[in-house]
Amino acid sequence: MMMLALFVFLLPALPLPGASASADICIVGAGISGASTAFFLTNYTSSIHGHGPQLRVFERRHRVGGRLATVAVAGDRFEAGGSIIHPRNLHARRFADLLGLAVEAAGDDDWLGIWDGKSFLFQTLRPLPPGTSWWRRKLHALLNSLLLLRRYGLSLLKMDRFVQEMLQRFMLFYSDFESRPAFATVEEMLKWTGLYDLTRRTLEEELLDAGLSSQTIAELVTVITRINYGQSTRISGLAGAVSLAGSEPGLWAVKGGNWQLADGLLKTSNASLHLQEGIDSITDAGDYYVLRSNTGNEYNCTVTVVATPLDEVNITLSPPISIPQRKMQHTHATFVRGLLNPGYFGLNSASDIPELIGTLEVPDIPFSCISVLKRYGEDDRTYKMFSRAKLDDDLLDQIFSTRKETIRINWAAYPHYEAPEEFAPIVLDGKQLYYLNTFESAASAMETGAVAAENVARLIIYRLSLPKREAEPPYIKPFAEEEEEEGSRRRHVDL
Ligand SMILES: Cc1cc2nc3c(=O)[nH]c(=O)nc-3n(C[C@H](O)[C@H](O)[C@H](O)COP(=O)(O)OP(=O)(O)OC[C@H]3O[C@@H](n4cnc5c(N)ncnc54)[C@H](O)[C@@H]3O)c2cc1C
Ligand SMILES: *[C@@H]1O[C@H](CO)[C@@H](O)[C@H](O)[C@H]1NC(C)=O
Ligand SMILES: *[C@@H]1O[C@H](CO)[C@@H](O)[C@H](O)[C@H]1NC(C)=O
Ligand SMILES: *[C@@H]1O[C@H](CO)[C@@H](O)[C@H](O)[C@H]1NC(C)=O
Ligand SMILES: *[C@@H]1O[C@H](CO)[C@@H](O)[C@H](O)[C@H]1NC(C)=O
């Protein structure tokens, strides 16, 4: 409680005339961050609807979800943006449960090959055919571990320890209200959990200190950071640790698309959703903000939450507010139905090409990764590729021997990480204008969006003195406890 008082009351107290009775809370962006904010605001307060404050969510596109979206290739739908969720991402797990969304295992069991531009310098074993007995599967998994251990040795254990330490600190974001303050800056959030120092140095520096070999960093770690953030091991340490956690077992996804998390949260919070209405400007008018939209409407909002990165959108803030410069890393997702060309990889048969191709930080490799999404037959598959630049037809014609369908998406995907990271404030103007996506400079993921949203929702509730619910939301149990309890009826992942 002391801490809470400290952080919350460092900000000027704002007696808003009649605020709690008639406050309109406006959220710009209907991605997972904006949707989570709407959810936590209604979940933590008792009168946000009816006579209480009204919640409006603005989304410039015709659909919700933002960077969570599916793409249709030859009639099948695949994740095009954010695709995997870590088993310890407790908000996402709780959302899926609450919304009754079915989940499925994602990303395990891959036949990984590390491509250096000339050859595969390392490969795990080919997957076993379906129907193989359990003991063969166990043996297979064991052999794969041994293969990795032979090449990377103790570095694997050190990498695991590094990730577990980060996760343990991250779990503090789920602790109860008594012990956990609402924070007005990302720096305070990260310092309180002990994660701040990881944003000051590069992943490479952190891992060398943790005792990993340079070979492990140049190969395995590079493959992972290129897959998850499209960047090298020179990204900052916290984003790096989050990205390494994305290579652990137990990953999952929402069946039919992760965007349904955002959709469901918006529905359960009864927010009034304004689709295809982009906000062009946010003007401070004293005790409220005037939001002007591209459909010519104006809204008076007591509180405004910006739930989109400000780096590549044109929202005019007046008076202007300057925030640290940040570049977004663009990831080009290319979906191809067809068959890879074995010749491009120096092989004789397409069946010899690994199903997940990771790459080293070598200038001539034009892609970060290629993975098989679905096999329709021996020479008919759907692939997903990530790259830093657009892959033009000429290049694709070299990489693929047949190509029936190609879909390209250019994402402003996540920040371009450069340690030491600088963070824009959460409370942009010291008043009631909040910025969620400043937290992405620590690490960009669905769960970090939800964590940032939960904090902002609490900050708004305290600073506006909105009536809280009698009972606090259920305390989220530490993961280990929950696993024990679940025992044989493990709901997630192993479907
Ligand atoms: C290719 C790719 C792979 C990824 N992989 C993973 C992964 O495996 N696991 C994971 O956890 N994360 C992953 N991420 C990151 C994750 O998708 C994002 O961190 C997360 O979805 C961001 O959510 P958000 O709500 O903060 O922002 P967004 O999803 O970007 O939502 C912002 C919304 O605001 C809207 N908007 C913008 N400007 C305006 C305006 N002026 N007015 C109204 N609306 C506006 C946008 O249209 C958008 O819908 C990946 C991202 C990409 C691109
Ligand atoms: C709040 O969230 C919890 C789950 O964390 C859920 O059980 C409860 O129904 C929610 N309440 C409201 C009013 O949304
Ligand atoms: C949302 O609206 C429905 C129907 O009006 C109502 O039953 C429900 O309680 C509302 N939920 C919240 C969180 O206000
Ligand atoms: C916003 O508030 C101003 C001042 O009270 C008022 O003149 C204006 O009509 C309001 N606009 C809307 C859209 O409610
Ligand atoms: C923002 O505005 C500038 C100048 O008007 C324009 O060049 C740019 O394309 C716009 N960006 C977006 C994302 O709309």
Coordinates of C-alpha atoms and ligand atoms in Angstrom, one line a residue:
M1 CA 0.0 0.0 0.0
M2 CA 2.9 2.3 0.7
M3 CA 4.3 1.7 -2.7
L4 CA 0.9 2.3 -4.2
A5 CA 0.6 5.6 -2.5
L6 CA 4.0 6.5 -3.7
F7 CA 3.5 5.8 -7.4
V8 CA 0.0 6.9 -7.8
F9 CA 0.3 10.1 -5.8
L10 CA 3.4 11.3 -7.5
L11 CA 1.0 12.4 -10.2
P12 CA -1.0 15.6 -9.6
A13 CA -4.3 14.8 -8.1
L14 CA -7.0 15.7 -10.5
P15 CA -10.4 16.7 -9.0
L16 CA -12.5 16.2 -12.1
P17 CA -15.9 17.8 -11.6
G18 CA -18.5 15.0 -11.7
A19 CA -16.0 12.8 -13.4
S20 CA -17.0 9.5 -11.7
A21 CA -20.6 10.2 -12.6
S22 CA -20.3 11.0 -16.3
A23 CA -16.8 10.2 -17.4
D24 CA -16.5 9.0 -21.0
I25 CA -13.5 6.8 -21.4
C26 CA -12.3 6.6 -25.0
I27 CA -9.8 3.9 -26.2
V28 CA -8.1 4.4 -29.5
G29 CA -7.3 0.9 -31.1
A30 CA -9.1 -2.4 -30.9
G31 CA -6.1 -4.7 -30.7
I32 CA -5.4 -6.9 -27.7
S33 CA -4.2 -3.9 -25.6
G34 CA -7.3 -1.8 -26.2
A35 CA -9.6 -4.7 -25.7
S36 CA -7.8 -5.7 -22.5
T37 CA -8.1 -2.2 -21.2
A38 CA -11.9 -2.2 -21.8
F39 CA -12.1 -5.6 -20.1
F40 CA -10.1 -4.7 -17.0
L41 CA -12.0 -1.4 -16.6
T42 CA -15.3 -3.1 -16.5
N43 CA -14.0 -6.1 -14.5
Y44 CA -12.5 -3.9 -11.8
T45 CA -15.3 -1.3 -11.4
S46 CA -18.9 -1.7 -10.5
S47 CA -20.6 1.1 -12.4
I48 CA -18.8 1.6 -15.7
H49 CA -22.1 1.2 -17.5
G50 CA -25.5 2.5 -16.8
H51 CA -25.1 5.8 -14.9
G52 CA -21.4 5.4 -14.7
P53 CA -18.7 6.2 -17.3
Q54 CA -19.3 5.1 -20.9
L55 CA -16.6 3.1 -22.7
R56 CA -16.0 3.8 -26.4
V57 CA -13.4 2.0 -28.5
F58 CA -12.3 3.4 -31.9
E59 CA -10.8 1.2 -34.6
R60 CA -9.8 2.6 -37.9
R61 CA -10.1 -0.8 -39.6
H62 CA -13.2 -2.8 -40.4
R63 CA -12.1 -5.5 -37.9
V64 CA -10.8 -5.9 -34.4
G65 CA -7.6 -7.6 -33.4
G66 CA -4.9 -5.3 -34.9
R67 CA -1.7 -7.3 -35.2
L68 CA -3.7 -10.5 -34.4
A69 CA -5.2 -11.6 -37.7
T70 CA -5.7 -14.7 -39.8
V71 CA -5.0 -15.0 -43.5
A72 CA -6.8 -17.4 -45.9
V73 CA -4.6 -19.5 -48.2
A74 CA -6.5 -21.9 -50.5
G75 CA -9.4 -22.1 -48.1
D76 CA -7.5 -22.6 -44.9
R77 CA -6.9 -20.0 -42.3
F78 CA -3.6 -19.3 -40.6
E79 CA -2.2 -16.8 -38.1
A80 CA -0.6 -14.0 -40.0
G81 CA 0.6 -11.9 -37.0
G82 CA 0.9 -12.8 -33.3
S83 CA 0.6 -16.6 -33.3
I84 CA 2.0 -18.3 -30.2
I85 CA 1.2 -17.8 -26.5
H86 CA 3.4 -19.0 -23.6
P87 CA 1.9 -21.3 -21.0
R88 CA 2.8 -18.8 -18.3
N89 CA 0.9 -15.9 -20.0
L90 CA -1.7 -15.9 -17.3
H91 CA -3.9 -13.1 -18.6
A92 CA -4.2 -14.7 -22.0
R93 CA -5.0 -18.1 -20.4
R94 CA -7.6 -16.5 -18.2
F95 CA -9.2 -14.6 -21.2
A96 CA -9.4 -17.8 -23.2
D97 CA -11.1 -19.6 -20.3
L98 CA -13.5 -16.8 -19.5
L99 CA -14.5 -16.4 -23.1
G100 CA -14.8 -20.2 -23.6
L101 CA -12.4 -20.2 -26.5
A102 CA -10.9 -23.5 -27.5
V103 CA -7.1 -23.6 -27.6
E104 CA -4.6 -25.8 -29.4
A105 CA -0.9 -26.7 -29.1
A106 CA 1.3 -24.6 -31.3
G107 CA 4.9 -24.6 -32.4
D108 CA 6.1 -27.9 -30.9
D109 CA 7.7 -30.8 -32.6
D110 CA 9.3 -29.0 -35.4
W111 CA 12.0 -30.4 -37.7
L112 CA 14.4 -27.5 -37.3
G113 CA 17.2 -26.8 -39.8
I114 CA 19.6 -23.9 -39.3
W115 CA 20.5 -22.4 -42.7
D116 CA 23.7 -20.4 -43.1
G117 CA 23.1 -19.4 -46.7
K118 CA 25.1 -22.4 -48.1
S119 CA 24.0 -25.4 -46.1
F120 CA 22.1 -26.6 -43.1
L121 CA 24.7 -26.5 -40.4
F122 CA 22.5 -28.2 -37.9
Q123 CA 19.3 -30.2 -38.1
T124 CA 17.0 -31.9 -35.6
L125 CA 15.5 -35.3 -36.6
R126 CA 12.7 -35.6 -39.1
P127 CA 9.3 -35.9 -37.5
L128 CA 8.0 -39.4 -37.0
P129 CA 5.0 -40.6 -39.1
P130 CA 1.6 -40.3 -37.5
G131 CA 0.7 -43.3 -35.4
T132 CA 4.2 -44.0 -34.1
S133 CA 4.2 -45.7 -30.7
W134 CA 4.7 -43.5 -27.6
W135 CA 8.1 -45.1 -26.7
R136 CA 9.4 -44.3 -30.1
R137 CA 8.3 -40.7 -29.7
K138 CA 10.0 -40.5 -26.3
L139 CA 13.2 -41.9 -27.8
H140 CA 12.9 -39.5 -30.7
A141 CA 12.5 -36.5 -28.3
L142 CA 15.5 -37.7 -26.3
L143 CA 17.7 -38.1 -29.3
N144 CA 16.8 -34.6 -30.4
S145 CA 17.8 -33.2 -27.0
L146 CA 21.0 -35.1 -27.3
L147 CA 21.7 -33.7 -30.7
L148 CA 21.2 -30.1 -29.3
L149 CA 23.3 -30.9 -26.3
R150 CA 26.1 -32.2 -28.4
R151 CA 26.3 -29.0 -30.4
Y152 CA 25.5 -26.4 -27.7
G153 CA 26.4 -28.2 -24.5
L154 CA 25.9 -26.4 -21.1
S155 CA 24.9 -23.2 -22.9
L156 CA 21.4 -24.8 -23.3
L157 CA 21.0 -25.0 -19.5
K158 CA 22.4 -21.5 -19.0
M159 CA 19.9 -20.2 -21.6
D160 CA 17.1 -22.0 -19.8
R161 CA 18.1 -20.5 -16.4
F162 CA 18.3 -17.0 -18.0
V163 CA 14.7 -17.4 -19.4
Q164 CA 13.3 -18.8 -16.1
E165 CA 14.8 -15.9 -14.1
M166 CA 13.1 -13.5 -16.4
L167 CA 9.8 -15.4 -16.2
Q168 CA 9.9 -15.5 -12.5
R169 CA 10.2 -11.7 -12.3
F170 CA 7.5 -11.3 -14.9
M171 CA 5.1 -13.3 -12.8
L172 CA 5.2 -10.5 -10.2
F173 CA 2.9 -8.6 -12.6
Y174 CA 0.2 -11.1 -11.6
S175 CA 0.5 -10.6 -7.8
D176 CA -2.4 -9.2 -5.8
F177 CA -3.4 -5.6 -5.4
E178 CA -2.2 -5.3 -1.8
S179 CA 1.4 -5.9 -2.8
R180 CA 1.3 -4.5 -6.4
P181 CA 1.1 -0.7 -7.1
A182 CA -0.3 0.8 -10.2
F183 CA 2.5 2.4 -12.1
A184 CA 2.7 5.7 -14.0
T185 CA 5.9 4.9 -15.9
V186 CA 7.3 1.8 -17.6
E187 CA 10.6 2.3 -15.8
E188 CA 8.9 2.0 -12.4
M189 CA 7.0 -1.1 -13.6
L190 CA 10.2 -2.8 -14.7
K191 CA 12.3 -1.7 -11.7
W192 CA 9.6 -3.0 -9.3
T193 CA 9.9 -6.5 -10.9
G194 CA 13.7 -6.3 -11.3
L195 CA 13.5 -6.4 -15.1
Y196 CA 14.6 -2.9 -15.9
D197 CA 18.3 -3.7 -16.2
L198 CA 17.6 -6.1 -19.0
T199 CA 16.4 -3.2 -21.1
R200 CA 19.7 -1.4 -20.7
R201 CA 22.0 -3.9 -22.5
T202 CA 21.8 -6.1 -25.5
L203 CA 20.7 -9.7 -25.4
E204 CA 24.1 -10.7 -26.6
E205 CA 25.8 -8.9 -23.7
E206 CA 23.4 -10.5 -21.2
L207 CA 23.9 -14.0 -22.5
L208 CA 27.7 -13.7 -22.6
D209 CA 27.6 -12.7 -19.0
A210 CA 25.3 -15.6 -18.3
G211 CA 28.0 -17.9 -19.7
L212 CA 26.6 -18.9 -23.0
S213 CA 29.1 -19.8 -25.7
S214 CA 29.4 -17.4 -28.7
Q215 CA 28.5 -20.3 -31.0
T216 CA 25.2 -20.8 -29.2
I217 CA 24.5 -17.1 -29.5
A218 CA 25.5 -16.9 -33.2
E219 CA 23.4 -19.9 -34.1
L220 CA 20.5 -21.0 -31.9
V221 CA 19.8 -17.7 -30.2
T222 CA 20.1 -15.8 -33.5
V223 CA 17.6 -18.2 -35.1
I224 CA 15.1 -17.5 -32.3
T225 CA 15.4 -13.7 -32.3
R226 CA 15.1 -13.6 -36.1
I227 CA 12.0 -15.7 -36.0
N228 CA 10.3 -13.8 -33.1
Y229 CA 11.4 -10.2 -33.6
G230 CA 13.0 -10.2 -37.1
Q231 CA 16.2 -8.9 -35.5
S232 CA 19.6 -10.0 -34.4
T233 CA 20.9 -10.8 -30.9
R234 CA 21.8 -7.1 -30.5
I235 CA 18.1 -6.5 -29.5
S236 CA 17.7 -5.4 -25.9
G237 CA 17.9 -8.1 -23.2
L238 CA 14.3 -8.1 -22.1
A239 CA 12.8 -8.4 -25.6
G240 CA 15.5 -11.1 -26.2
A241 CA 14.5 -13.1 -23.1
V242 CA 10.8 -12.9 -24.0
S243 CA 11.7 -14.1 -27.5
L244 CA 13.7 -17.0 -26.1
A245 CA 10.7 -18.0 -23.9
G246 CA 8.9 -18.3 -27.2
S247 CA 11.0 -21.4 -28.0
E248 CA 9.9 -23.3 -24.8
P249 CA 7.5 -26.2 -24.8
G250 CA 3.8 -25.9 -24.0
L251 CA 3.1 -23.0 -26.4
W252 CA -0.5 -22.6 -27.5
A253 CA -2.9 -20.6 -29.7
V254 CA -6.6 -19.9 -29.9
K255 CA -8.3 -22.3 -32.3
G256 CA -9.6 -20.3 -35.2
G257 CA -7.4 -17.3 -34.5
N258 CA -6.0 -15.3 -31.6
W259 CA -7.9 -12.2 -32.7
Q260 CA -11.0 -13.8 -31.0
L261 CA -9.4 -12.8 -27.6
A262 CA -9.7 -9.1 -28.5
D263 CA -13.2 -9.7 -30.0
G264 CA -14.5 -11.5 -26.9
L265 CA -13.0 -9.1 -24.4
L266 CA -14.7 -6.1 -26.2
K267 CA -18.0 -8.0 -26.2
T268 CA -17.9 -9.0 -22.5
S269 CA -17.0 -5.5 -21.5
N270 CA -20.0 -4.0 -23.4
A271 CA -17.8 -1.3 -24.9
S272 CA -19.4 0.6 -27.7
L273 CA -17.2 -0.2 -30.6
H274 CA -16.8 2.3 -33.5
L275 CA -15.3 0.2 -36.4
Q276 CA -13.9 2.0 -39.4
E277 CA -13.6 5.2 -37.4
G278 CA -10.0 6.3 -37.1
I279 CA -9.0 9.0 -34.7
D280 CA -7.2 11.9 -36.4
S281 CA -6.7 14.2 -33.4
I282 CA -6.8 14.4 -29.7
T283 CA -7.2 18.0 -28.3
D284 CA -6.9 18.9 -24.6
A285 CA -10.0 21.0 -23.8
G286 CA -9.4 21.5 -20.1
D287 CA -11.3 18.8 -18.2
Y288 CA -11.8 16.6 -21.2
Y289 CA -10.3 15.8 -24.6
V290 CA -12.0 16.3 -27.9
L291 CA -11.4 13.3 -30.2
R292 CA -11.9 14.0 -34.0
S293 CA -12.4 11.1 -36.2
N294 CA -12.0 10.6 -39.9
T295 CA -15.7 10.3 -40.3
G296 CA -16.1 13.9 -39.2
N297 CA -17.4 13.0 -35.7
E298 CA -16.3 14.6 -32.4
Y299 CA -16.3 13.0 -29.0
N300 CA -15.7 14.6 -25.6
C301 CA -13.7 12.1 -23.5
T302 CA -12.8 12.6 -19.8
V303 CA -10.1 9.9 -20.3
T304 CA -8.3 8.9 -23.5
V305 CA -6.2 5.8 -23.8
V306 CA -4.0 5.4 -26.9
A307 CA -3.7 1.7 -27.5
T308 CA -1.7 1.7 -30.7
P309 CA 2.0 2.5 -31.3
L310 CA 2.2 6.2 -32.1
D311 CA 5.3 5.7 -34.3
E312 CA 3.6 5.2 -37.6
V313 CA 0.2 6.7 -37.2
N314 CA -0.9 10.3 -37.7
I315 CA -2.7 11.2 -34.6
T316 CA -2.3 14.9 -33.9
L317 CA -2.0 15.7 -30.3
S318 CA -2.6 19.2 -29.2
P319 CA -0.9 20.6 -27.4
P320 CA 1.9 18.6 -29.0
I321 CA 3.7 16.0 -26.8
S322 CA 7.2 14.8 -27.7
I323 CA 8.1 11.3 -26.9
P324 CA 11.3 9.4 -27.6
Q325 CA 11.9 8.4 -31.2
R326 CA 11.2 4.8 -31.9
K327 CA 11.5 2.9 -35.2
M328 CA 9.1 0.0 -35.8
Q329 CA 10.7 -3.2 -37.3
H330 CA 8.8 -4.2 -40.4
T331 CA 8.2 -7.9 -40.8
H332 CA 7.0 -9.1 -44.2
A333 CA 4.9 -12.2 -43.9
T334 CA 4.7 -14.1 -47.1
F335 CA 2.4 -17.1 -47.5
V336 CA 3.0 -19.5 -50.4
R337 CA 1.1 -22.5 -51.5
G338 CA 3.4 -24.7 -53.6
L339 CA 6.7 -26.5 -53.0
L340 CA 10.2 -25.3 -52.0
N341 CA 12.9 -25.8 -54.6
P342 CA 15.4 -28.3 -53.2
G343 CA 18.1 -27.0 -55.6
Y344 CA 18.0 -23.6 -53.8
F345 CA 19.1 -25.4 -50.6
G346 CA 21.6 -27.7 -52.4
L347 CA 19.4 -30.7 -51.9
N348 CA 18.0 -33.3 -54.3
S349 CA 14.5 -33.7 -53.0
A350 CA 12.0 -31.4 -51.4
S351 CA 11.4 -34.0 -48.7
D352 CA 14.9 -33.4 -47.4
I353 CA 14.1 -29.8 -46.5
P354 CA 13.5 -29.2 -42.8
E355 CA 10.0 -28.0 -41.9
L356 CA 11.2 -25.0 -39.9
I357 CA 14.1 -23.2 -41.5
G358 CA 15.9 -20.8 -39.2
T359 CA 18.7 -18.5 -40.4
L360 CA 21.9 -16.9 -39.2
E361 CA 22.6 -13.2 -39.2
V362 CA 24.3 -13.3 -42.7
P363 CA 23.7 -10.5 -45.1
D364 CA 22.8 -12.5 -48.2
I365 CA 20.0 -14.6 -46.7
P366 CA 16.8 -12.9 -47.9
F367 CA 14.5 -14.3 -45.3
S368 CA 14.4 -14.8 -41.5
C369 CA 12.6 -18.1 -41.5
I370 CA 10.4 -20.4 -43.5
S371 CA 8.0 -22.9 -41.9
V372 CA 5.5 -25.5 -43.3
L373 CA 1.9 -24.6 -42.1
K374 CA 0.1 -27.5 -43.8
R375 CA 0.9 -30.4 -46.1
Y376 CA -1.7 -31.3 -48.7
G377 CA 0.4 -33.9 -50.4
E378 CA 4.0 -34.8 -51.2
D379 CA 4.5 -31.7 -53.5
D380 CA 1.8 -29.4 -52.3
R381 CA 2.2 -27.4 -49.1
T382 CA 1.5 -24.1 -47.5
Y383 CA 4.5 -22.2 -46.2
K384 CA 4.9 -19.0 -44.1
M385 CA 8.0 -16.9 -44.5
F386 CA 9.2 -13.9 -42.5
S387 CA 11.6 -11.4 -44.0
R388 CA 12.9 -7.9 -43.3
A389 CA 12.2 -6.7 -46.9
K390 CA 9.6 -7.6 -49.5
L391 CA 10.3 -10.9 -51.3
D392 CA 9.7 -10.1 -55.0
D393 CA 8.5 -12.7 -57.5
D394 CA 11.9 -13.3 -59.1
L395 CA 13.3 -14.2 -55.7
L396 CA 10.4 -16.4 -54.8
D397 CA 10.7 -18.2 -58.1
Q398 CA 14.3 -19.2 -57.1
I399 CA 13.2 -20.4 -53.6
F400 CA 10.1 -22.3 -54.8
S401 CA 9.8 -24.8 -57.7
T402 CA 6.1 -24.4 -57.8
R403 CA 3.9 -21.5 -56.5
K404 CA 0.2 -21.5 -56.9
E405 CA -0.8 -18.8 -54.5
T406 CA 1.2 -16.0 -52.8
I407 CA 0.0 -13.6 -50.2
R408 CA 2.1 -10.8 -48.8
I409 CA 1.6 -8.8 -45.6
N410 CA 3.8 -5.9 -44.5
W411 CA 3.5 -5.5 -40.7
A412 CA 4.8 -2.6 -38.7
A413 CA 5.4 -5.6 -36.4
Y414 CA 7.2 -4.5 -33.2
P415 CA 9.8 -1.9 -32.1
H416 CA 13.3 -2.0 -33.5
Y417 CA 15.0 -2.8 -30.2
E418 CA 18.1 -0.8 -29.3
A419 CA 19.5 -0.9 -25.8
P420 CA 19.4 1.1 -23.7
E421 CA 15.7 1.5 -24.3
E422 CA 14.0 4.8 -23.7
F423 CA 10.3 4.8 -22.7
A424 CA 7.6 7.3 -23.4
P425 CA 5.5 8.1 -20.3
I426 CA 2.4 6.1 -19.6
V427 CA 0.5 9.3 -18.6
L428 CA 1.4 11.4 -21.7
D429 CA 0.3 14.8 -20.4
G430 CA 0.3 14.3 -16.6
K431 CA -3.5 14.4 -16.8
Q432 CA -5.9 11.8 -18.3
L433 CA -4.2 10.9 -21.6
Y434 CA -2.7 7.4 -21.4
Y435 CA -0.3 5.6 -23.7
L436 CA -0.3 1.8 -23.6
N437 CA 2.1 0.9 -26.3
T438 CA 5.1 2.6 -24.6
F439 CA 5.4 -0.8 -22.8
E440 CA 6.2 -2.4 -26.2
S441 CA 9.7 -0.9 -25.9
A442 CA 10.3 -3.4 -23.1
A443 CA 8.9 -6.4 -25.1
S444 CA 6.1 -6.7 -27.7
A445 CA 3.7 -9.6 -27.3
M446 CA 0.0 -10.3 -26.7
E447 CA 0.6 -10.8 -22.9
T448 CA 2.8 -7.6 -22.5
G449 CA -0.1 -5.7 -24.1
A450 CA -2.5 -7.2 -21.5
V451 CA -0.1 -6.5 -18.6
A452 CA 0.2 -2.9 -19.7
A453 CA -3.5 -2.6 -20.1
E454 CA -4.2 -4.0 -16.6
N455 CA -1.9 -1.4 -15.1
V456 CA -3.5 1.4 -17.1
A457 CA -7.0 0.3 -16.1
R458 CA -6.0 0.4 -12.4
L459 CA -4.2 3.7 -12.8
I460 CA -7.4 5.2 -14.3
I461 CA -9.6 3.8 -11.6
Y462 CA -7.4 5.2 -8.8
R463 CA -6.9 8.6 -10.5
L464 CA -10.6 9.1 -11.2
S465 CA -11.7 7.5 -7.9
L466 CA -14.1 5.2 -9.8
P467 CA -16.1 2.9 -7.5
K468 CA -14.3 -0.4 -7.3
R469 CA -15.9 -3.8 -7.1
E470 CA -16.6 -5.1 -3.6
A471 CA -14.5 -8.1 -4.1
E472 CA -11.2 -7.8 -5.8
P473 CA -10.7 -9.9 -8.9
P474 CA -9.6 -13.5 -8.1
Y475 CA -6.0 -13.7 -7.2
I476 CA -4.1 -15.5 -9.9
K477 CA -2.2 -18.5 -8.5
P478 CA 1.4 -19.0 -9.3
F479 CA 1.8 -21.3 -12.3
A480 CA 3.3 -24.2 -10.4
E481 CA 0.4 -24.3 -8.0
E482 CA -2.1 -24.2 -10.8
E483 CA -0.3 -27.0 -12.7
E484 CA -0.3 -29.2 -9.6
E485 CA -4.0 -28.7 -9.2
E486 CA -4.8 -29.3 -12.8
G487 CA -3.0 -32.6 -12.6
S488 CA -4.6 -35.0 -15.0
R489 CA -7.2 -32.6 -16.3
R490 CA -4.7 -30.3 -18.0
R491 CA -6.9 -28.1 -20.1
H492 CA -4.5 -26.4 -22.4
V493 CA -1.9 -27.2 -24.9
D494 CA -1.9 -31.0 -25.0
L495 CA -5.0 -31.3 -27.1
Ligands
LIG1 C1 4.3 -11.1 -37.6 C2 4.1 -10.9 -36.2 C3 4.3 -12.0 -35.3 C4 4.1 -11.9 -34.0 N1 4.2 -13.0 -33.2 C5 3.8 -13.0 -31.9 C6 3.7 -14.2 -31.1 O1 3.9 -15.3 -31.6 N2 3.3 -14.1 -29.8 C7 3.0 -12.9 -29.3 O2 2.6 -12.8 -28.1 N3 3.1 -11.7 -30.0 C8 3.5 -11.8 -31.3 N4 3.5 -10.6 -32.0 C9 3.3 -9.3 -31.3 C10 1.8 -9.1 -31.1 O3 1.1 -9.4 -32.2 C11 1.6 -7.6 -30.7 O4 2.5 -7.3 -29.6 C12 0.2 -7.4 -30.2 O5 -0.8 -8.0 -31.0 C13 0.0 -5.8 -30.2 O6 -1.3 -5.5 -29.8 P1 -1.8 -4.0 -29.6 O7 -3.2 -4.1 -29.2 O8 -0.9 -3.4 -28.6 O9 -1.5 -3.3 -30.9 P2 -2.3 -3.6 -32.3 O10 -2.6 -5.0 -32.5 O11 -1.4 -3.0 -33.4 O12 -3.6 -2.7 -32.2 C14 -3.7 -1.4 -32.5 C15 -5.0 -1.1 -33.2 O13 -5.2 0.3 -33.3 C16 -5.8 0.6 -34.6 N5 -5.5 2.0 -34.8 C17 -4.3 2.6 -35.2 N6 -4.4 3.9 -35.3 C18 -5.7 4.2 -35.1 C19 -6.4 5.4 -35.1 N7 -5.8 6.6 -35.4 N8 -7.7 5.4 -34.8 C20 -8.3 4.2 -34.5 N9 -7.7 3.0 -34.5 C21 -6.4 3.0 -34.8 C22 -5.1 -0.4 -35.5 O14 -5.8 -0.6 -36.7 C23 -5.1 -1.6 -34.6 O15 -6.2 -2.4 -34.8 C24 3.7 -10.7 -33.4 C25 3.5 -9.6 -34.2 C26 3.7 -9.7 -35.6 C27 3.4 -8.5 -36.5
LIG2 C1 -14.1 -10.5 -14.0 O1 -13.1 -11.5 -14.4 C2 -13.3 -12.8 -13.7 C3 -12.3 -13.7 -14.3 O2 -11.0 -13.2 -14.0 C4 -14.7 -13.3 -14.1 O3 -14.8 -14.5 -13.3 C5 -15.8 -12.3 -13.7 O4 -17.0 -12.9 -14.2 C6 -15.5 -11.0 -14.4 N1 -16.5 -10.1 -14.0 C7 -17.0 -9.2 -14.8 C8 -18.1 -8.4 -14.3 O5 -16.6 -9.0 -16.0
LIG3 C1 -23.3 -6.2 -20.6 O1 -24.6 -6.1 -21.1 C2 -25.4 -7.3 -20.8 C3 -26.7 -7.1 -21.4 O2 -27.2 -5.8 -21.3 C4 -25.5 -7.4 -19.2 O3 -26.3 -8.5 -18.9 C5 -24.1 -7.5 -18.6 O4 -24.2 -7.5 -17.2 C6 -23.2 -6.3 -19.1 N1 -21.9 -6.6 -18.6 C7 -21.2 -5.6 -18.0 C8 -19.8 -6.0 -17.6 O5 -21.6 -4.5 -17.7
LIG4 C1 -18.3 18.8 -26.0 O1 -18.4 19.7 -24.9 C2 -18.6 21.0 -25.3 C3 -18.5 21.9 -24.1 O2 -19.4 21.5 -23.1 C4 -20.0 21.1 -26.0 O3 -20.2 22.4 -26.5 C5 -20.0 20.2 -27.2 O4 -21.3 20.2 -27.8 C6 -19.7 18.8 -26.7 N1 -19.5 17.9 -27.9 C7 -20.1 16.7 -27.9 C8 -19.9 15.9 -29.2 O5 -20.7 16.2 -27.0
LIG5 C1 1.1 10.6 -42.1 O1 1.2 11.9 -42.7 C2 2.3 12.1 -43.5 C3 2.3 13.5 -44.0 O2 1.0 14.0 -44.2 C4 2.2 11.1 -44.7 O3 3.3 11.3 -45.6 C5 2.2 9.7 -44.2 O4 2.0 8.7 -45.2 C6 1.1 9.5 -43.1 N1 1.2 8.2 -42.5 C7 0.2 7.4 -42.3 C8 0.5 6.1 -41.6 O5 -1.0 7.7 -42.6

